[in-house]
Amino acid sequence: MESTLYKAWLQYSEVKNPASRVTYTKLLGNVVVGVEATDDVMDAAIEELALASATMLGLTSQVTTEPTGASYVRIGTVTDAMDWLELAGDHESSASIKQDLKGLSTEGFVLRQIVEKQDSYVLLIGGSSKGVLYGVFHLLRLIAKGVELEGLEIREEPTNQLRMINQWDNADGSIERGYAGTSIFYHNGEITEHLARIKDYARMLASVGINSIAINNVNVHEVETRFITPELLPDVARVAGVFREYGISLFLSVNFAAPMQVGGLTTADPLDEGVRLWWRNTTDTIYRSIPDFGGFLVKADSEHRPGPFTYDRDHADGANVLAEALEPHGGIVIWRCFVYNCMQDWRDRSTDRARAAYDHFKPLDGKFKDNVLLQIKNGPMDFQVREPASPLFGTMKQTNQMLEFQITQEYTGQQRHVCYLVPQWKEVLDFDTHANGQGTEVKRVVDGSVFSMKYSGIAAVSNIGNDENWTGHTLAQANLYGYGRLIWNPECSSEDIAEEWARLTFGNDDQVVGIVCGILMKSWPIYESYTAPLSVGWMVTPHYHYGPDIDGYEYSRWGTYHFADRDGIGVDRTLATGTGYAAQYFPENAAMYESIESCPDELLLFFHHLPYSHQLDSGKTVIQHIYDTHFAGAEEAKQLQKAWSELEGKVDAERYTQVSERLDEQAEHAHHWRDVINTYFYRKSGVSDAAGRTIY
Ligand code: GCW
């Protein structure tokens, strides 16, 4: 698997600039290692350096414990560094390095260039071998970007504690909402024995700081229910071993009814003694196979999955029985808040799916054991193109919380359309909940800094599969990359992440980087403009979620209505006349959303049902906005293809063609979206387009 498609952002392309080549060669020619943490993770870090040196510089690095010349990279942990600094005696930077090392977290690292007498070297110190690994990937990024290392002075620590990936992979090899081929983990009902690709995935994830992964779908089917049994644990342990080398701990999604389905019990009631014992024994067995097992991820009482409701118990009872079993081993339960009534009747205007997570979980604050984390989807519905942030963030002050994003593009073009999601995620992270006064952004709730939480973090549903390029659309690799970089440090800008990804992936030609970044940065707004006007989501083909079907969900029971009729469109979620959802936010936001005047245009129809003639802040009417954005969006989708075509000959043919084909499809499909949506609303409203364009 040597193709550029496969190598994603770990291309380690040849360094061409002669001056940089000389400097980097001198440095990487000798890797001086510390002695403190010689474990698998450290080995992986050294192996990565060696691999990169070979392909970037054609170099075989010498790994030694003492320098062999005057230029080298010295890598080790804080303990090693203290010894080195002691031996080296005081030099100019030693005091400030010691200062940097103070309190360095286990996953943090310090990178310094040091000039000392005749020596000039790079010091890379990790808070542990994991920190070293992250530091190595950082150093390699700098080199790949051609950054001058002189005066290098970096200290980094991840902002979020849990930085997680959720695979929705099934044992039969399929992937729920997967758009990049079959699973890399499973084949024909079995856990794969081919670990090479899993190892490369682990490298990709570690390179952007991911430290945990749940390897099976939250909808846990028959075979996967047995992953926690002695029969299949050795297979799971094999996979855990691969991730362990890259500092990633393994979690399993579990079936709440497992005590019955595999344990032969007659109940899965969380308060039943036999059930409690079963979970304890089962968990003990798991830890015998996988001593650093992360814990369980659970989807319960959601979309027909079993859960504690069957026994008249609540989510806290359900989560706590698992937490109790994991506690002695230091494991955690990640309990999803994606719980709602999926059998709604359209006549019932008071039930609102958007309210569900808050209504179910808020009353349970303080009832969960402290090794339970609630995993909350970014928005109240389901990964739509545009939704407000979930009102649950910051409301449960005594409960560990984490955020769930979706990297796989279920509702955002399924990796056939380009849709760079980092800007969307940033909006969520930057949303001010006001939970603890102004400045209580979602990012500060989920990083645990506002209400101190024992566990906190961010998870996201992966977008990879067996396709040669991992993600179906090559440009969708930017979403996986961007996710990791963003949650490592939510202050990173979307533009910087896009640029970094483009440089690592396609090289340092500024024209290529500029065009790729331009495409990425425009892509979410463009996708939104031809699919989801003013936050009306769900106008997609039911079940598949690709392509327009405006009334597909309007006439089903999933509770995802837009209520378009001849007079208007949107869902009244106000307290005054609607479902009351707006009032779930803290007062400042509740007031903003409640009023049509202050509700931002882009979320207007999520909160209000309005006539087509309603005038937006932009001065346009709702109906004219729909027409205009759809005409513009389809045109802009065409422009993406045009922009990319300028890269012919500048990007290797494989990737050039792959992206070209997808952009062609997108342009054509955007046109289709435009016509279907415009025709529908023209016929519903009877209002003609002010610009007189063709609407069928
Ligand atoms: O939106 C729904 C998806 C389901 C998914 C579910 C969830 C894994 O369409 O495919 O199931 O969300 O998040 O649990």
XYZ file of C-alpha atoms and ligand atoms in Angstrom:
710
model
C 0.000 0.000 0.000
C 2.464 2.568 -1.211
C 0.083 4.811 -3.120
C -0.295 8.499 -2.366
C -3.999 7.840 -1.850
C -3.248 5.384 0.917
C -0.581 7.405 2.661
C -3.048 10.214 3.293
C -1.256 12.932 5.286
C 1.614 10.668 6.257
C 3.229 10.977 2.827
C 6.686 11.843 4.138
C 7.541 13.124 0.681
C 11.104 13.764 -0.266
C 12.457 17.061 1.075
C 13.566 18.928 -2.026
C 14.991 22.179 -0.704
C 18.767 21.569 -0.586
C 19.495 23.729 2.470
C 16.684 22.182 4.544
C 17.757 18.760 3.394
C 21.221 19.281 4.800
C 19.944 20.503 8.170
C 17.307 17.813 8.545
C 19.717 15.102 7.452
C 22.237 16.096 10.087
C 19.579 16.077 12.762
C 17.722 12.906 11.901
C 20.896 10.994 11.095
C 21.327 10.349 14.790
C 18.410 9.722 17.123
C 19.592 9.769 20.707
C 17.152 8.032 22.984
C 16.572 8.235 26.714
C 16.418 5.188 28.893
C 13.445 5.932 31.100
C 10.470 4.787 29.069
C 11.487 2.020 26.754
C 8.104 0.630 25.898
C 6.040 -0.152 22.824
C 4.945 3.434 22.380
C 8.529 4.662 22.469
C 9.450 1.993 19.940
C 6.624 3.179 17.693
C 7.915 6.749 17.977
C 11.420 5.671 16.966
C 10.075 3.528 14.153
C 8.087 6.487 12.817
C 11.155 8.703 12.860
C 13.099 6.058 10.994
C 10.385 5.562 8.399
C 10.034 9.276 7.791
C 13.806 9.828 7.608
C 14.077 7.099 5.032
C 11.444 8.484 2.707
C 11.949 12.210 3.268
C 15.729 12.173 3.268
C 16.819 8.747 2.087
C 18.448 8.288 5.430
C 19.016 5.374 7.780
C 19.074 6.956 11.212
C 21.393 5.664 13.845
C 19.656 5.135 17.165
C 22.064 5.505 20.106
C 21.949 6.439 23.753
C 24.797 8.914 23.386
C 25.278 11.376 20.534
C 27.663 10.264 17.821
C 28.277 13.750 16.442
C 27.411 17.387 16.945
C 23.934 17.313 15.460
C 21.119 15.000 16.487
C 17.586 14.646 17.815
C 17.444 13.704 21.452
C 14.182 12.117 22.556
C 13.066 10.991 25.977
C 10.815 11.634 28.915
C 10.989 14.297 31.598
C 13.108 12.054 33.829
C 15.600 11.529 31.014
C 15.653 15.244 30.351
C 16.494 16.082 33.929
C 19.517 13.781 33.713
C 20.621 15.321 30.445
C 20.281 18.838 31.711
C 22.249 17.901 34.804
C 25.044 16.397 32.735
C 25.167 19.226 30.249
C 25.639 21.712 33.061
C 23.942 25.073 32.874
C 23.531 26.481 29.421
C 21.526 29.380 28.146
C 18.240 27.583 27.761
C 18.379 25.029 30.559
C 16.452 27.156 33.070
C 13.648 27.822 30.636
C 13.510 24.165 29.569
C 13.201 23.125 33.205
C 10.427 25.646 33.535
C 8.652 24.135 30.511
C 8.950 20.647 31.886
C 7.342 21.570 35.181
C 3.937 19.991 35.389
C 4.083 18.688 31.810
C 1.167 16.273 31.467
C 1.832 12.696 30.386
C 0.588 13.442 26.875
C 2.389 16.766 26.508
C 5.743 17.437 24.897
C 8.437 20.056 24.646
C 10.461 20.621 21.488
C 13.547 22.815 21.589
C 16.429 23.531 19.337
C 19.577 23.841 21.402
C 22.880 25.321 20.423
C 25.577 24.490 22.892
C 29.271 24.947 22.183
C 29.750 23.052 18.893
C 26.563 21.042 19.246
C 23.263 21.954 17.664
C 20.468 19.551 18.353
C 16.745 19.188 18.848
C 15.486 18.121 22.216
C 12.120 16.383 22.272
C 10.797 15.643 25.738
C 7.517 13.919 26.404
C 5.558 13.786 29.642
C 5.687 10.032 28.976
C 6.404 7.874 25.951
C 2.994 8.974 24.652
C 4.094 12.577 24.806
C 7.232 11.583 22.913
C 5.138 9.941 20.196
C 2.997 13.073 19.789
C 6.175 15.162 19.758
C 7.686 13.001 17.028
C 4.628 13.439 14.856
C 4.774 17.160 15.501
C 8.431 17.372 14.540
C 7.764 15.390 11.377
C 4.941 17.767 10.507
C 7.300 20.706 10.834
C 9.832 19.024 8.597
C 7.233 18.070 6.004
C 6.052 21.684 5.950
C 9.652 22.785 5.478
C 9.739 24.778 8.708
C 13.082 26.205 9.780
C 13.998 24.559 13.091
C 16.297 27.269 14.323
C 15.108 28.755 17.578
C 12.414 26.067 17.869
C 10.593 26.450 21.160
C 7.350 24.548 21.504
C 5.408 23.261 24.486
C 2.155 21.480 23.762
C -0.440 19.647 25.785
C -3.802 18.404 24.595
C -6.757 20.469 25.752
C -9.120 17.523 25.898
C -8.565 14.443 27.979
C -10.422 11.827 25.937
C -9.876 12.232 22.225
C -11.875 9.433 20.794
C -12.949 7.764 17.590
C -16.105 5.656 17.322
C -16.222 3.047 14.591
C -19.706 2.076 13.468
C -18.285 -1.133 11.977
C -20.167 -4.419 12.040
C -18.722 -7.914 12.227
C -20.098 -8.766 8.788
C -17.723 -6.182 7.352
C -20.329 -3.532 6.665
C -20.170 -0.104 8.245
C -23.272 1.719 9.375
C -23.139 5.083 7.623
C -19.810 4.131 6.090
C -18.963 5.652 2.711
C -15.474 4.373 2.087
C -15.835 0.680 1.488
C -15.991 -2.192 3.916
C -14.568 -2.405 7.412
C -10.840 -2.631 8.041
C -11.619 -4.482 11.270
C -14.027 -7.239 10.311
C -14.665 -9.620 7.523
C -17.400 -12.218 7.175
C -18.424 -12.180 10.811
C -14.906 -12.306 12.170
C -12.315 -9.936 13.512
C -9.629 -9.640 10.892
C -6.249 -11.225 11.286
C -4.713 -8.731 8.897
C -3.366 -6.106 11.188
C -1.200 -4.071 8.817
C -3.961 -1.730 7.798
C -5.146 -1.354 11.382
C -1.609 -0.426 12.319
C -1.523 2.271 9.640
C -4.841 3.553 10.900
C -3.415 3.678 14.426
C -0.472 5.685 13.087
C -2.805 8.124 11.374
C -4.875 8.543 14.511
C -1.888 8.922 16.826
C -0.359 11.464 14.466
C -3.242 13.793 15.297
C -3.407 12.899 18.967
C -6.328 10.442 19.159
C -6.023 8.368 22.334
C -9.058 6.095 22.377
C -11.237 4.128 20.006
C -14.419 2.075 20.204
C -14.046 -0.523 17.485
C -17.620 -1.679 16.935
C -20.936 -0.116 16.059
C -23.081 1.324 18.845
C -25.871 -0.772 17.363
C -24.486 -4.021 18.695
C -25.702 -7.016 16.747
C -25.472 -10.712 17.475
C -21.807 -11.514 16.838
C -20.577 -8.243 18.327
C -22.527 -8.923 21.510
C -20.116 -11.815 21.988
C -16.948 -9.716 21.690
C -16.876 -9.568 25.491
C -16.866 -13.342 25.908
C -13.798 -15.583 26.327
C -14.473 -17.021 22.885
C -13.828 -13.751 21.043
C -11.725 -11.762 23.497
C -8.414 -13.064 22.127
C -9.342 -11.546 18.755
C -10.271 -8.245 20.343
C -7.041 -8.320 22.351
C -5.051 -8.648 19.148
C -6.527 -5.417 17.854
C -6.047 -3.736 21.232
C -2.376 -4.651 20.994
C -1.968 -2.721 17.763
C -3.601 0.398 19.163
C -1.673 0.129 22.435
C 1.591 0.699 20.580
C 0.232 4.050 19.480
C -1.090 5.113 22.872
C -4.707 4.423 21.933
C -6.933 2.541 24.348
C -9.611 0.268 23.092
C -13.295 0.404 23.999
C -16.158 -1.853 22.975
C -19.750 -0.939 22.308
C -21.864 -3.317 24.358
C -25.386 -4.596 24.118
C -27.401 -3.783 27.210
C -29.212 -7.091 26.851
C -25.953 -9.086 26.811
C -26.663 -10.743 30.179
C -29.581 -12.446 28.454
C -28.206 -12.815 24.959
C -24.869 -14.283 25.894
C -25.142 -14.836 29.641
C -28.292 -16.942 29.479
C -29.980 -14.916 32.227
C -33.687 -14.260 32.118
C -33.335 -10.535 32.642
C -30.971 -7.635 31.979
C -32.499 -5.548 34.772
C -29.632 -3.397 36.040
C -30.806 -3.706 39.629
C -30.939 -7.483 39.567
C -28.149 -9.081 41.629
C -27.494 -11.782 39.054
C -27.136 -9.163 36.319
C -24.731 -7.101 38.405
C -22.619 -10.158 39.098
C -22.645 -11.125 35.441
C -21.333 -7.729 34.362
C -18.668 -7.873 37.093
C -17.428 -11.305 36.059
C -17.586 -10.461 32.396
C -15.605 -7.282 32.943
C -12.994 -9.054 35.055
C -12.525 -11.504 32.204
C -12.068 -8.674 29.705
C -9.330 -7.131 31.826
C -7.525 -10.433 32.035
C -7.207 -10.313 28.241
C -6.782 -6.556 27.864
C -5.326 -5.031 31.034
C -5.597 -1.476 29.725
C -9.110 -1.869 28.288
C -10.811 1.551 28.127
C -14.400 0.622 28.880
C -17.864 0.398 27.337
C -19.725 2.631 24.917
C -23.486 2.227 25.165
C -26.487 3.115 23.050
C -29.478 2.129 25.127
C -33.197 2.723 24.771
C -32.597 4.420 21.472
C -33.866 3.451 18.028
C -35.121 0.083 19.269
C -31.939 -0.865 21.157
C -32.474 -2.528 24.529
C -31.980 -0.524 27.694
C -33.029 0.000 31.288
C -36.502 1.339 30.353
C -37.682 -2.235 29.797
C -37.342 -2.765 33.546
C -38.702 0.594 34.521
C -35.211 1.745 35.461
C -33.577 4.955 34.347
C -30.376 5.672 32.462
C -28.422 6.204 35.665
C -29.366 2.712 36.854
C -28.342 1.359 33.477
C -25.002 3.117 33.299
C -24.113 2.523 36.940
C -24.312 -1.259 36.774
C -21.654 -1.201 34.066
C -19.648 1.476 35.848
C -19.575 -0.593 39.003
C -18.086 -3.502 37.084
C -15.456 -1.335 35.404
C -14.519 0.707 38.457
C -11.996 -1.668 40.053
C -10.097 -1.725 36.760
C -10.127 2.015 36.131
C -12.478 1.608 33.148
C -15.239 3.995 32.158
C -18.742 3.865 30.726
C -19.591 6.202 27.898
C -23.366 6.417 27.792
C -24.924 8.070 24.762
C -27.637 10.695 25.124
C -29.081 10.048 21.669
C -32.374 8.915 23.139
C -35.690 9.990 21.654
C -39.061 8.705 20.634
C -38.710 7.589 17.025
C -42.387 6.747 16.704
C -43.882 10.207 16.764
C -47.243 11.240 15.319
C -47.178 14.403 13.201
C -50.404 15.639 14.773
C -48.729 15.726 18.133
C -47.099 19.145 18.033
C -45.843 19.069 21.599
C -43.471 16.132 21.239
C -40.225 17.450 19.849
C -37.296 15.222 19.112
C -34.962 18.170 19.672
C -36.021 18.295 23.326
C -35.362 14.655 24.019
C -31.754 14.484 25.234
C -32.278 17.289 27.705
C -35.613 15.975 28.920
C -34.219 12.496 29.478
C -30.894 13.318 31.067
C -31.030 16.658 32.844
C -33.171 15.306 35.707
C -30.546 12.612 36.331
C -27.708 15.020 37.123
C -25.756 13.776 40.122
C -27.061 10.224 39.868
C -24.304 8.742 37.734
C -21.230 7.089 39.194
C -18.107 9.099 38.626
C -16.718 6.743 35.996
C -19.713 7.390 33.750
C -19.522 9.954 30.962
C -22.496 11.131 28.971
C -21.792 11.418 25.265
C -23.883 14.208 23.764
C -24.278 14.736 20.031
C -23.216 18.217 18.934
C -26.774 19.199 18.100
C -30.190 18.219 19.424
C -31.226 16.286 16.316
C -28.741 14.252 14.373
C -25.626 15.617 12.661
C -27.556 17.799 10.242
C -25.843 20.289 7.966
C -26.829 22.996 10.404
C -28.272 22.690 13.905
C -27.887 24.732 17.047
C -25.598 23.323 19.732
C -27.255 20.873 22.090
C -28.782 22.683 25.074
C -27.563 19.886 27.333
C -23.979 21.165 27.383
C -23.227 22.753 30.694
C -26.562 21.972 32.307
C -25.428 18.890 34.228
C -22.879 20.259 36.620
C -22.326 17.019 38.497
C -22.008 14.720 35.528
C -19.027 13.966 33.295
C -19.839 15.011 29.749
C -18.339 14.534 26.346
C -19.267 15.745 22.910
C -19.967 13.586 19.857
C -19.262 14.754 16.320
C -19.781 12.843 13.092
C -16.833 12.727 10.720
C -18.560 10.281 8.433
C -20.688 12.471 6.191
C -24.077 10.870 6.702
C -26.045 14.056 6.083
C -23.290 16.105 4.532
C -22.779 14.476 1.160
C -21.579 10.999 2.086
C -18.039 11.622 0.914
C -19.305 12.037 -2.619
C -19.645 15.763 -2.048
C -16.788 17.666 -0.485
C -17.752 19.109 2.877
C -14.957 20.195 5.191
C -16.552 19.989 8.609
C -13.963 21.646 10.834
C -15.666 25.075 10.571
C -18.962 23.480 11.613
C -17.334 21.806 14.619
C -15.635 25.018 15.587
C -18.949 26.820 15.701
C -20.220 24.228 18.136
C -17.098 24.380 20.302
C -17.183 28.175 20.340
C -20.878 28.376 21.196
C -21.295 30.194 24.482
C -23.667 28.196 26.671
C -23.675 30.845 29.416
C -23.813 27.915 31.839
C -21.425 29.685 34.167
C -21.888 33.214 32.925
C -20.560 34.674 29.719
C -17.596 32.798 28.275
C -18.782 29.283 29.087
C -18.253 27.942 25.603
C -19.029 24.334 24.780
C -15.298 23.718 24.359
C -14.705 24.725 27.980
C -17.499 22.510 29.202
C -16.224 19.432 27.402
C -12.572 20.001 28.244
C -13.625 19.849 31.877
C -12.297 23.287 32.783
C -15.564 24.964 33.760
C -17.128 22.361 36.001
C -14.338 20.156 37.064
C -15.071 16.696 35.757
C -13.115 13.563 36.361
C -13.519 12.502 32.737
C -14.321 14.643 29.743
C -13.536 14.945 26.077
C -14.732 14.555 22.539
C -15.638 11.579 20.367
C -16.490 11.346 16.682
C -17.795 8.755 14.293
C -15.053 7.778 11.883
C -15.216 8.172 8.118
C -12.791 5.452 7.069
C -13.047 2.092 5.391
C -11.165 -0.236 3.095
C -11.114 2.132 0.128
C -7.573 2.707 -1.047
C -7.729 6.338 0.082
C -9.453 5.435 3.400
C -12.233 8.007 3.111
C -13.881 7.537 -0.290
C -13.310 11.164 -1.261
C -9.652 12.049 -0.914
C -10.543 15.519 0.326
C -12.557 13.885 3.139
C -9.251 12.844 4.682
C -9.079 16.473 5.810
C -12.026 15.860 8.122
C -10.364 13.014 9.983
C -7.132 14.949 10.184
C -8.902 18.140 11.167
C -10.923 16.440 13.855
C -7.825 15.235 15.652
C -5.986 18.528 15.336
C -8.994 20.556 16.426
C -9.751 18.571 19.544
C -6.088 18.556 20.521
C -6.347 22.316 20.526
C -9.760 23.883 19.835
C -8.100 27.269 19.395
C -6.604 26.154 16.062
C -8.317 27.859 13.163
C -10.105 25.909 10.431
C -7.930 27.634 7.837
C -4.673 26.694 9.541
C -5.768 23.089 9.874
C -6.821 22.976 6.220
C -3.523 24.454 5.140
C -1.505 22.082 7.266
C -3.416 19.111 5.924
C -2.979 20.296 2.343
C 0.777 20.720 2.767
C 1.268 17.322 4.359
C -0.993 15.642 1.837
C -0.107 17.368 -1.424
C 3.253 19.009 -0.714
C 4.395 22.581 -0.360
C 3.481 24.031 -3.748
C 1.699 27.225 -2.716
C -0.656 27.186 -5.661
C -1.824 23.665 -4.855
C -2.178 24.485 -1.188
C -4.100 27.667 -1.972
C -6.574 25.946 -4.272
C -7.117 22.957 -2.004
C -7.698 25.214 1.002
C -10.040 27.395 -0.993
C -12.128 24.377 -1.947
C -12.203 23.084 1.621
C -13.093 26.383 3.216
C -15.966 27.061 0.818
C -17.333 23.548 0.888
C -19.604 23.510 3.948
C -21.345 26.805 3.074
C -21.811 25.564 -0.489
C -23.234 22.240 0.635
C -25.561 24.030 3.012
C -26.749 26.408 0.340
C -28.148 23.748 -1.957
C -29.396 21.306 0.682
C -30.492 22.934 3.928
C -31.856 26.465 3.731
C -32.123 28.363 7.023
C -31.473 25.156 8.995
C -34.232 23.061 7.465
C -32.605 19.666 7.591
C -33.825 16.191 6.762
C -34.950 16.858 3.213
C -33.110 13.686 2.235
C -34.053 10.238 1.014
C -35.252 8.350 4.070
C -32.893 5.789 5.472
C -30.115 6.444 2.901
C -29.830 10.144 3.617
C -28.293 10.937 0.229
C -30.066 13.102 -2.301
C -33.169 15.282 -2.004
C -36.560 14.026 -0.873
C -38.304 16.937 0.724
C -41.252 15.066 2.097
C -39.486 11.769 2.674
C -39.386 12.239 6.409
C -42.364 14.563 6.511
C -44.606 11.562 6.116
C -42.759 9.136 8.365
C -42.652 8.816 12.127
C -39.118 9.815 12.991
C -40.091 13.219 14.275
C -38.000 15.185 11.869
C -40.626 17.392 10.293
C -40.190 20.746 8.574
C -43.943 21.389 8.423
C -43.827 23.077 5.019
C -47.304 23.883 3.699
C -48.629 26.448 1.249
C -48.244 29.274 3.759
C -44.917 28.692 5.410
C -42.215 26.457 6.745
C -40.234 25.697 9.911
C -40.775 24.306 13.370
C -42.091 26.486 16.152
C -39.841 25.609 19.057
C -40.535 28.719 21.090
C -41.786 28.655 24.633
C -44.602 31.049 23.850
C -46.347 29.125 21.101
C -44.248 26.092 20.232
C -42.625 23.035 21.736
C -40.692 25.016 24.333
C -37.361 23.679 23.158
C -35.829 27.185 23.028
C -36.289 27.443 26.788
C -33.910 24.547 27.405
C -30.998 26.952 26.849
C -29.612 29.239 29.514
C -31.593 32.512 29.583
C -29.370 34.567 27.238
C -29.584 31.973 24.493
C -33.194 31.105 25.219
C -34.133 34.744 24.715
C -32.050 34.994 21.545
C -33.709 31.968 19.948
C -37.202 32.708 21.242
C -37.491 35.944 19.325
C -37.711 35.991 15.549
C -35.795 39.256 15.527
C -32.765 38.035 17.435
C -32.684 34.433 16.218
C -29.815 34.227 13.710
C -31.049 33.771 10.147
C -29.139 30.548 9.638
C -31.154 28.921 12.459
C -34.420 30.695 11.878
C -36.519 27.807 10.622
C -35.176 25.494 13.290
C -36.846 27.687 15.910
C -39.741 29.321 14.076
C -42.499 28.487 11.644
C -42.671 31.443 9.269
C -44.516 32.545 6.168
C -42.584 32.410 2.904
C -42.905 36.178 2.754
C -41.051 36.710 6.029
C -38.203 39.120 5.550
C -34.766 37.987 6.698
C -31.955 40.147 8.062
C -30.511 40.024 4.579
C -33.583 41.843 3.299
C -34.724 38.847 1.265
C -37.890 36.893 1.841
C -37.659 33.271 2.988
C -38.797 32.000 -0.406
C -36.401 34.207 -2.343
C -33.603 33.070 -0.059
C -34.413 29.465 -0.903
C -34.315 30.160 -4.636
C -31.189 32.303 -4.510
C -29.120 29.975 -2.361
C -30.030 27.007 -4.495
C -29.100 28.715 -7.732
C -25.911 30.046 -6.197
C -25.002 26.769 -4.490
C -25.314 24.731 -7.672
C -23.189 27.280 -9.531
C -20.548 27.304 -6.802
C -20.390 23.523 -6.820
C -19.454 23.805 -10.490
C -16.763 26.308 -9.598
C -15.190 23.817 -7.193
C -14.615 21.483 -10.086
C -13.163 24.322 -12.137
C -10.779 25.302 -9.334
C -9.587 21.722 -8.961
C -9.014 21.374 -12.705
C -6.236 23.943 -12.408
C -4.281 21.346 -10.494
C -4.011 18.907 -13.355
C -0.368 17.905 -13.580
C 0.362 19.474 -10.203
C -1.205 16.717 -8.152
C -0.380 13.101 -9.008
C -2.729 11.582 -11.551
C -4.298 9.095 -9.156
C -5.479 11.644 -6.679
C -6.208 14.242 -9.325
C -8.591 11.907 -11.125
C -10.187 10.563 -7.994
C -11.106 14.034 -6.740
C -12.114 15.206 -10.215
C -14.634 12.412 -10.570
C -16.193 13.180 -7.220
C -16.378 16.894 -7.956
C -18.086 16.144 -11.273
C -20.665 14.073 -9.505
C -21.137 16.777 -6.905
C -21.695 19.494 -9.498
C -24.286 17.393 -11.254
C -25.982 16.365 -8.048
C -26.047 19.921 -6.690
C -27.916 20.889 -9.839
C -30.412 18.152 -9.114
C -30.833 19.330 -5.518
C -31.375 22.853 -6.788
C -34.153 21.883 -9.148
C -35.942 19.513 -6.820
C -35.984 21.967 -3.919
C -36.847 25.014 -5.967
C -39.690 23.277 -7.781
C -41.128 21.962 -4.566
C -41.209 25.326 -2.851
C -42.403 27.137 -5.944
C -45.360 24.801 -6.210
C -46.066 24.902 -2.472
C -45.874 28.663 -2.148
C -47.019 29.793 -5.570
C -44.466 32.616 -5.373
C -42.341 33.139 -8.480
C -38.633 33.760 -8.463
C -37.974 37.513 -8.446
C -35.082 36.966 -10.847
C -37.260 35.033 -13.270
C -34.963 32.010 -13.545
C -36.237 28.673 -14.740
C -37.949 26.726 -12.031
C -39.574 23.572 -13.255
O -28.794 9.176 12.811
C -28.714 7.943 13.256
C -28.090 7.159 12.165
C -27.971 5.733 12.639
C -27.102 5.748 13.890
C -27.749 6.644 14.934
C -26.941 6.774 16.212
C -25.623 4.073 14.697
O -28.870 7.271 11.018
O -27.418 4.991 11.611
O -26.911 4.469 14.407
O -27.899 7.918 14.400
O -26.226 7.762 16.336
O -27.044 5.929 17.064
